[in-house]
CSV table of C-alpha atoms and ligand atoms in Angstrom, one decimal:
chain,number,residue,atom,x,y,z
A,1,MET,CA,12.5,60.2,5.1
A,2,GLU,CA,16.1,59.7,6.4
A,3,ILE,CA,18.5,62.5,6.6
A,4,LEU,CA,21.4,62.6,4.1
A,5,TYR,CA,24.5,64.5,4.1
A,6,SER,CA,27.2,65.0,1.3
A,7,ALA,CA,29.6,67.8,0.2
A,8,THR,CA,32.5,68.5,-2.2
A,9,LYS,CA,35.6,70.6,-1.5
A,10,PRO,CA,36.1,73.6,-3.7
A,11,THR,CA,39.7,72.7,-4.4
A,12,GLY,CA,39.3,72.8,-8.2
A,13,LYS,CA,36.9,72.9,-11.1
A,14,LEU,CA,34.3,70.1,-10.8
A,15,THR,CA,34.8,67.3,-13.4
A,16,LEU,CA,32.8,64.8,-15.0
A,17,GLY,CA,33.8,62.3,-12.4
A,18,ASN,CA,32.3,64.7,-9.6
A,19,TYR,CA,29.1,65.0,-11.6
A,20,LEU,CA,28.7,61.2,-12.4
A,21,GLY,CA,30.1,60.0,-9.0
A,22,ALA,CA,28.2,62.4,-6.8
A,23,ILE,CA,26.2,65.2,-8.1
A,24,LYS,CA,24.0,63.2,-10.5
A,25,ASN,CA,23.2,60.9,-7.7
A,26,TRP,CA,22.3,63.5,-5.3
A,27,LYS,CA,19.8,65.0,-7.7
A,28,GLU,CA,17.9,61.7,-7.5
A,29,MET,CA,18.5,61.1,-4.0
A,30,GLN,CA,17.0,64.6,-2.9
A,31,ASN,CA,13.6,62.9,-3.7
A,32,ASN,CA,13.9,60.1,-1.3
A,33,TYR,CA,15.8,61.8,1.6
A,34,ASN,CA,15.9,64.9,3.5
A,35,SER,CA,19.2,66.1,2.0
A,36,ILE,CA,21.7,68.6,3.0
A,37,PHE,CA,24.6,69.5,0.4
A,38,ALA,CA,27.4,71.6,1.2
A,39,VAL,CA,30.2,73.4,-0.5
A,40,ALA,CA,32.9,72.3,2.0
A,41,ASP,CA,35.0,75.4,1.9
A,42,LEU,CA,36.7,74.9,5.2
A,43,HIS,CA,37.9,71.7,4.0
A,44,ALA,CA,39.6,73.3,1.1
A,45,LEU,CA,41.9,75.2,3.4
A,46,THR,CA,43.7,72.1,4.4
A,47,ILE,CA,45.7,72.4,1.3
A,48,ASN,CA,47.5,75.5,0.4
A,49,ILE,CA,45.1,77.3,-2.2
A,50,ASP,CA,45.3,80.5,-3.9
A,51,SER,CA,42.6,82.9,-2.4
A,52,LYS,CA,41.3,84.2,-5.6
A,53,GLU,CA,40.9,80.6,-6.9
A,54,LEU,CA,39.3,79.6,-3.9
A,55,ASN,CA,36.7,82.4,-4.1
A,56,ASP,CA,35.7,81.6,-7.7
A,57,ASN,CA,35.5,77.8,-7.1
A,58,ILE,CA,33.1,78.5,-4.3
A,59,TYR,CA,30.8,80.5,-6.4
A,60,THR,CA,31.2,78.1,-9.3
A,61,GLN,CA,30.7,75.0,-7.3
A,62,PHE,CA,27.6,76.3,-5.5
A,63,ALA,CA,26.2,77.5,-8.8
A,64,THR,CA,26.9,74.1,-10.4
A,65,PHE,CA,24.9,72.4,-7.8
A,66,ILE,CA,22.0,74.5,-8.6
A,67,ALA,CA,22.5,74.2,-12.4
A,68,ALA,CA,22.7,70.5,-12.2
A,69,GLY,CA,19.4,70.3,-10.7
A,70,LEU,CA,19.7,70.4,-6.9
A,71,ASP,CA,16.8,72.2,-5.7
A,72,PRO,CA,17.1,74.7,-2.8
A,73,ASP,CA,13.4,74.3,-2.0
A,74,LYS,CA,13.7,70.6,-1.5
A,75,SER,CA,17.3,70.4,-0.2
A,76,ILE,CA,19.5,72.5,2.0
A,77,ILE,CA,22.4,73.8,0.0
A,78,TYR,CA,24.9,76.0,1.6
A,79,CYS,CA,28.6,76.8,2.3
A,80,GLN,CA,30.2,75.3,5.2
A,81,SER,CA,32.0,78.5,6.4
A,82,HIS,CA,28.7,80.2,6.5
A,83,VAL,CA,27.5,78.1,9.4
A,84,LYS,CA,30.1,78.9,12.2
A,85,GLU,CA,29.0,75.7,14.2
A,86,HIS,CA,31.0,73.7,12.1
A,87,ALA,CA,34.4,75.2,13.3
A,88,GLU,CA,33.0,74.9,16.8
A,89,LEU,CA,31.8,71.2,16.7
A,90,ALA,CA,35.2,70.4,15.1
A,91,TRP,CA,37.0,71.6,18.1
A,92,ILE,CA,35.0,69.2,20.3
A,93,MET,CA,35.5,66.4,17.8
A,94,ASN,CA,39.4,67.1,17.9
A,95,CYS,CA,39.2,66.7,21.7
A,96,LEU,CA,37.3,63.3,21.6
A,97,THR,CA,39.5,61.7,19.0
A,98,TYR,CA,42.8,60.1,19.9
A,99,PHE,CA,46.1,61.0,18.2
A,100,GLY,CA,46.7,57.4,17.3
A,101,GLU,CA,43.4,56.9,15.5
A,102,ALA,CA,43.6,60.0,13.6
A,103,SER,CA,47.1,59.2,12.6
A,104,ARG,CA,45.6,56.0,11.0
A,105,MET,CA,43.7,57.6,8.3
A,106,THR,CA,44.9,56.3,5.1
A,107,GLN,CA,44.2,59.6,3.3
A,108,PHE,CA,46.3,61.6,5.7
A,109,LYS,CA,49.2,59.0,5.6
A,110,ASP,CA,49.1,59.1,1.5
A,111,HIS,CA,49.4,63.0,1.5
A,112,LYS,CA,51.9,62.9,4.2
A,113,ALA,CA,54.1,60.4,2.0
A,114,LYS,CA,53.6,62.6,-1.1
A,115,ASP,CA,53.7,66.1,0.1
A,116,LYS,CA,56.2,66.0,2.9
A,117,VAL,CA,54.9,69.1,4.4
A,118,VAL,CA,51.3,68.8,5.6
A,119,SER,CA,49.2,71.2,7.9
A,120,VAL,CA,47.6,70.3,11.2
A,121,GLY,CA,44.3,71.1,9.5
A,122,LEU,CA,45.0,68.2,6.9
A,123,PHE,CA,45.5,66.1,10.1
A,124,ALA,CA,42.2,67.3,11.6
A,125,TYR,CA,40.2,67.0,8.5
A,126,PRO,CA,38.3,63.7,9.6
A,127,MET,CA,37.3,65.5,12.8
A,128,LEU,CA,36.0,68.5,10.9
A,129,MET,CA,34.1,66.2,8.5
A,130,ALA,CA,32.6,64.1,11.6
A,131,GLY,CA,31.2,67.4,12.9
A,132,ASP,CA,29.8,68.3,9.5
A,133,ILE,CA,27.9,65.0,9.4
A,134,LEU,CA,26.8,64.8,13.1
A,135,LEU,CA,25.6,68.5,13.2
A,136,TYR,CA,22.6,67.6,11.1
A,137,ASN,CA,21.5,64.2,12.8
A,138,THR,CA,22.6,62.6,9.5
A,139,GLN,CA,21.6,59.0,8.8
A,140,VAL,CA,23.1,58.5,5.6
A,141,VAL,CA,26.3,59.7,4.0
A,142,PRO,CA,27.0,58.8,0.4
A,143,VAL,CA,30.6,58.5,-0.3
A,144,GLY,CA,33.2,57.1,-2.5
A,145,VAL,CA,35.3,54.1,-1.3
A,146,ASP,CA,38.2,56.5,-0.4
A,147,GLN,CA,35.9,58.4,2.1
A,148,MET,CA,34.4,55.4,3.9
A,149,GLN,CA,37.3,55.2,6.6
A,150,HIS,CA,36.3,58.9,7.5
A,151,VAL,CA,32.7,58.0,7.9
A,152,GLU,CA,33.9,55.1,10.2
A,153,ILE,CA,36.0,57.6,12.6
A,154,CYS,CA,32.8,59.7,12.6
A,155,ARG,CA,30.8,56.8,13.9
A,156,ASP,CA,33.5,55.9,16.5
A,157,ILE,CA,33.6,59.4,17.8
A,158,ALA,CA,29.8,59.8,17.9
A,159,LEU,CA,29.6,56.3,19.8
A,160,ARG,CA,32.2,57.5,22.3
A,161,PHE,CA,30.5,60.9,22.8
A,162,ASN,CA,27.1,59.0,23.5
A,163,SER,CA,28.6,56.6,25.9
A,164,ARG,CA,30.4,59.3,27.8
A,165,TYR,CA,27.7,61.9,27.9
A,166,GLY,CA,24.6,60.0,27.1
A,167,GLU,CA,22.6,59.7,23.9
A,168,THR,CA,23.2,62.8,21.7
A,169,PHE,CA,24.3,62.0,18.3
A,170,VAL,CA,22.6,60.0,15.7
A,171,ILE,CA,24.9,57.4,14.4
A,172,PRO,CA,25.4,57.8,10.6
A,173,ARG,CA,26.1,55.0,8.1
A,174,GLY,CA,28.2,55.5,5.0
A,175,ILE,CA,26.7,54.3,1.8
A,176,ILE,CA,28.5,53.8,-1.5
A,177,PRO,CA,25.8,54.4,-4.2
A,178,LYS,CA,25.4,51.5,-6.6
A,179,VAL,CA,25.0,53.7,-9.6
A,180,GLY,CA,27.8,56.4,-9.9
A,181,ALA,CA,30.7,54.4,-11.2
A,182,LYS,CA,34.4,55.7,-10.5
A,183,ILE,CA,35.4,57.6,-13.6
A,184,MET,CA,39.1,57.5,-14.5
A,185,GLY,CA,41.4,59.9,-16.3
A,186,LEU,CA,41.1,59.9,-20.1
A,187,GLN,CA,44.8,59.8,-20.7
A,188,ASN,CA,45.7,57.7,-17.7
A,189,PRO,CA,42.7,55.5,-17.1
A,190,LEU,CA,44.4,53.8,-14.1
A,191,LYS,CA,44.0,57.0,-12.0
A,192,LYS,CA,40.9,58.6,-10.9
A,193,MET,CA,39.7,61.7,-12.8
A,194,ALA,CA,40.4,64.4,-10.3
A,195,LYS,CA,40.1,68.1,-9.8
A,196,SER,CA,43.7,68.4,-8.9
A,197,GLU,CA,45.1,67.5,-12.3
A,198,ASP,CA,48.1,68.8,-14.3
A,199,ASN,CA,47.1,67.2,-17.6
A,200,ASP,CA,44.2,69.0,-18.8
A,201,ASN,CA,43.5,66.2,-21.4
A,202,ASN,CA,43.0,63.7,-18.7
A,203,VAL,CA,40.1,65.5,-17.3
A,204,ILE,CA,36.6,66.7,-18.5
A,205,TYR,CA,35.5,69.7,-16.6
A,206,ILE,CA,31.7,70.6,-16.4
A,207,GLU,CA,32.8,74.1,-17.9
A,208,ASP,CA,34.5,72.6,-20.8
A,209,ASP,CA,32.9,73.7,-24.1
A,210,ASP,CA,31.6,71.0,-26.6
A,211,ASP,CA,34.6,71.3,-28.8
A,212,THR,CA,37.0,70.8,-26.2
A,213,ILE,CA,35.0,67.8,-24.9
A,214,ARG,CA,35.1,66.4,-28.5
A,215,LYS,CA,38.7,66.9,-28.7
A,216,LYS,CA,39.5,65.4,-25.3
A,217,PHE,CA,37.6,62.3,-26.0
A,218,LYS,CA,39.2,62.0,-29.5
A,219,ARG,CA,42.6,61.9,-27.7
A,220,ALA,CA,41.5,59.4,-25.0
A,221,VAL,CA,43.7,56.6,-24.7
A,222,THR,CA,42.3,53.1,-25.8
A,223,ASP,CA,44.6,50.1,-26.8
A,224,SER,CA,45.3,47.9,-30.0
A,225,LEU,CA,43.1,45.0,-29.1
A,226,ASN,CA,40.3,46.3,-31.4
A,227,ARG,CA,37.5,45.1,-29.4
A,228,ILE,CA,35.0,47.0,-27.1
A,229,LYS,CA,34.9,45.1,-23.9
A,230,TYR,CA,34.9,46.1,-20.3
A,231,CYS,CA,38.0,44.2,-18.7
A,232,ASP,CA,41.1,44.9,-16.6
A,233,GLU,CA,43.3,44.6,-19.9
A,234,GLN,CA,41.4,47.4,-21.4
A,235,PRO,CA,41.1,50.2,-18.7
A,236,GLY,CA,40.7,53.1,-21.3
A,237,VAL,CA,37.9,51.4,-23.2
A,238,SER,CA,36.4,50.2,-20.0
A,239,ASN,CA,36.3,53.9,-18.8
A,240,LEU,CA,34.5,55.0,-21.8
A,241,LEU,CA,32.0,52.3,-21.5
A,242,THR,CA,31.5,53.2,-17.8
A,243,ILE,CA,30.8,56.9,-18.7
A,244,TYR,CA,28.4,55.7,-21.6
A,245,SER,CA,26.5,53.5,-19.3
A,246,SER,CA,26.4,55.8,-16.4
A,247,ILE,CA,25.0,58.8,-18.6
A,248,ASN,CA,22.5,56.6,-20.5
A,249,LYS,CA,21.5,54.6,-17.2
A,250,ILE,CA,22.1,51.3,-18.9
A,251,SER,CA,24.3,48.3,-17.7
A,252,ILE,CA,27.7,47.8,-18.9
A,253,THR,CA,26.7,44.6,-20.7
A,254,ASP,CA,24.0,46.6,-22.7
A,255,ALA,CA,26.7,49.3,-23.5
A,256,GLU,CA,29.0,46.6,-24.7
A,257,LYS,CA,26.1,45.2,-26.9
A,258,HIS,CA,25.6,48.7,-28.1
A,259,PHE,CA,29.0,49.1,-29.5
A,260,GLU,CA,29.4,45.4,-30.8
A,261,GLY,CA,31.2,45.5,-34.2
A,262,LYS,CA,32.0,49.1,-34.0
A,263,ASN,CA,35.4,50.6,-33.8
A,264,TYR,CA,37.3,52.8,-31.3
A,265,GLY,CA,36.6,56.0,-33.4
A,266,ALA,CA,32.8,55.5,-33.0
A,267,LEU,CA,33.1,54.7,-29.3
A,268,LYS,CA,34.9,57.9,-28.6
A,269,THR,CA,32.6,60.0,-30.7
A,270,GLU,CA,29.4,58.5,-29.3
A,271,VAL,CA,30.7,58.9,-25.6
A,272,ALA,CA,31.7,62.5,-26.4
A,273,GLU,CA,28.3,63.3,-27.8
A,274,CYS,CA,26.4,61.8,-24.9
A,275,VAL,CA,28.6,63.6,-22.3
A,276,ILE,CA,27.9,66.9,-24.4
A,277,ARG,CA,24.1,66.3,-24.3
A,278,GLU,CA,24.3,65.9,-20.5
A,279,ILE,CA,26.6,68.7,-19.7
A,280,SER,CA,26.0,71.4,-22.0
A,281,PRO,CA,22.6,72.5,-20.7
A,282,ILE,CA,24.1,72.5,-17.2
A,283,ARG,CA,27.1,74.7,-18.4
A,284,GLU,CA,24.7,77.0,-19.9
A,285,ARG,CA,22.7,77.4,-16.6
A,286,LEU,CA,25.9,77.7,-14.8
A,287,GLN,CA,27.0,80.5,-17.0
A,288,GLU,CA,23.9,82.3,-16.5
A,289,LEU,CA,24.0,82.0,-12.8
A,290,LYS,CA,27.6,83.0,-12.5
A,291,ASN,CA,26.7,86.3,-14.3
A,292,ASN,CA,24.2,87.0,-11.6
A,293,LYS,CA,26.4,86.8,-8.4
A,294,PRO,CA,23.6,88.4,-6.1
A,295,LYS,CA,21.3,85.6,-7.1
A,296,ILE,CA,24.0,82.9,-6.1
A,297,GLU,CA,24.6,84.9,-2.6
A,298,GLU,CA,20.7,85.1,-2.1
A,299,LEU,CA,20.6,81.3,-2.5
A,300,MET,CA,23.6,80.8,-0.2
A,301,LYS,CA,22.1,82.9,2.4
A,302,LYS,CA,18.8,80.9,2.3
A,303,GLY,CA,20.7,77.7,2.7
A,304,ALA,CA,22.9,78.9,5.5
A,305,GLU,CA,20.0,80.3,7.4
A,306,LYS,CA,18.1,76.9,7.1
A,307,ALA,CA,21.5,74.8,8.0
A,308,SER,CA,22.3,77.0,11.0
A,309,LYS,CA,19.0,76.5,12.7
A,310,ILE,CA,19.7,72.8,12.9
A,311,ALA,CA,23.3,73.3,13.7
A,312,ARG,CA,22.8,75.4,16.5
A,313,GLU,CA,20.3,73.2,18.1
A,314,THR,CA,22.8,70.3,18.1
A,315,LEU,CA,25.7,72.3,19.2
A,316,ASN,CA,23.8,73.7,22.2
A,317,LYS,CA,22.9,70.0,23.2
A,318,VAL,CA,26.5,69.1,22.9
A,319,TYR,CA,27.6,72.1,24.9
A,320,ALA,CA,25.1,71.3,27.7
A,321,LYS,CA,26.0,67.6,27.9
A,322,ILE,CA,29.7,68.3,28.1
A,323,GLY,CA,29.2,71.0,30.8
A,324,LEU,CA,29.8,74.3,29.0
A,325,VAL,CA,27.6,77.1,29.8
A,326,ILE,CA,25.4,78.3,27.0
A,327,ASN,CA,25.4,81.9,26.3
A,328,ARG,CA,21.8,82.7,25.4
B,401,LIG,P1,36.2,65.6,-4.2
B,401,LIG,O1,36.4,65.9,-5.6
B,401,LIG,O2,37.2,64.7,-3.8
B,401,LIG,O3,35.9,66.6,-3.4
B,401,LIG,O4,35.0,64.6,-4.3
B,401,LIG,C1,33.6,65.1,-4.4
B,401,LIG,C2,32.7,64.0,-4.6
B,401,LIG,O5,32.8,63.6,-6.1
B,401,LIG,C3,33.0,62.6,-3.8
B,401,LIG,O6,31.6,62.1,-3.5
B,401,LIG,C4,33.8,61.7,-4.8
B,401,LIG,O7,33.4,60.3,-4.4
B,401,LIG,C5,33.2,62.1,-6.1
B,401,LIG,N1,34.3,61.9,-7.1
B,401,LIG,C6,35.3,62.7,-7.2
B,401,LIG,N2,36.1,62.2,-8.3
B,401,LIG,C7,35.4,61.1,-8.8
B,401,LIG,C8,35.5,60.3,-10.0
B,401,LIG,N3,36.6,60.4,-10.8
B,401,LIG,N4,34.6,59.3,-10.1
B,401,LIG,C9,33.6,59.1,-9.4
B,401,LIG,N5,33.3,60.0,-8.3
B,401,LIG,C10,34.2,61.0,-8.0
């Protein structure tokens, strides 16, 4: 089986977008790949985040992975900061990357344009991510379209290393999973449903209770065309159809057929109910786990031990190739 690596940043509470766009797919992928899933806590430090909030997010995100069905016996599930090799390889990656190529990363340019003040850490984010992927001899990296450029730079750095020092890194490929549509905001369906969101009604969080989910869908933006069709003119309705088809594992066409002749009220209610059916068992397991922090920490430790073993081996190989002396 090929090796797969994926991660989420604990910069906020996980959303329905994270679940349908990433975690739900991971659950299925772990049967077909040797999978490694990380809570990318070092990546979260690239933005200014409150320490208590970060700490909560790390526990919650890790517990959500487990509650959603990622299996620690099948896959390696761990926190990035527990494996110190990430920080070490990131430095090597920094030294192999040209300032010009890192400056071309669109995500960094977008942040810089928006936030004005950005950290060196944010600039170095793609190099940390390249190290994450390369440490585990990863072959496949499932990502959203927005992250593809970071997988490309990872490939470029790995190829550069291999040509300078000899075959060392496996060259990974990014894949955009076919299932796992992009979920948009409920109030602003032209913008991705994101963890960092000021308007609570725009986002469904995994931890939202059933009534909150119902209320948020009731308030979801539709339009006045009075037809249930997936098209550019109806981004709100299209988003609801996407959620429905993604949860029920049916095509958009079949979802449209299902709602033929029904009104927007029925659409919103049915979508809300299917989201509740999918998410509430996860939320319950999550609450149970969150009340048992020692259990979460035990699982974190187990994951980090497995991850560290592979990571150390790769890093020793890298250090030897570049001429550093390994301290055994
Ligand atoms: P992030 O929230 O940026 O840390 O992303 C973690 C993972 O969730 C990535 O694989 C994203 O592509 C995915 N993701 C985040 N938001 C959405 C969304 N609204 N729709 C689909 N996938 C998403």
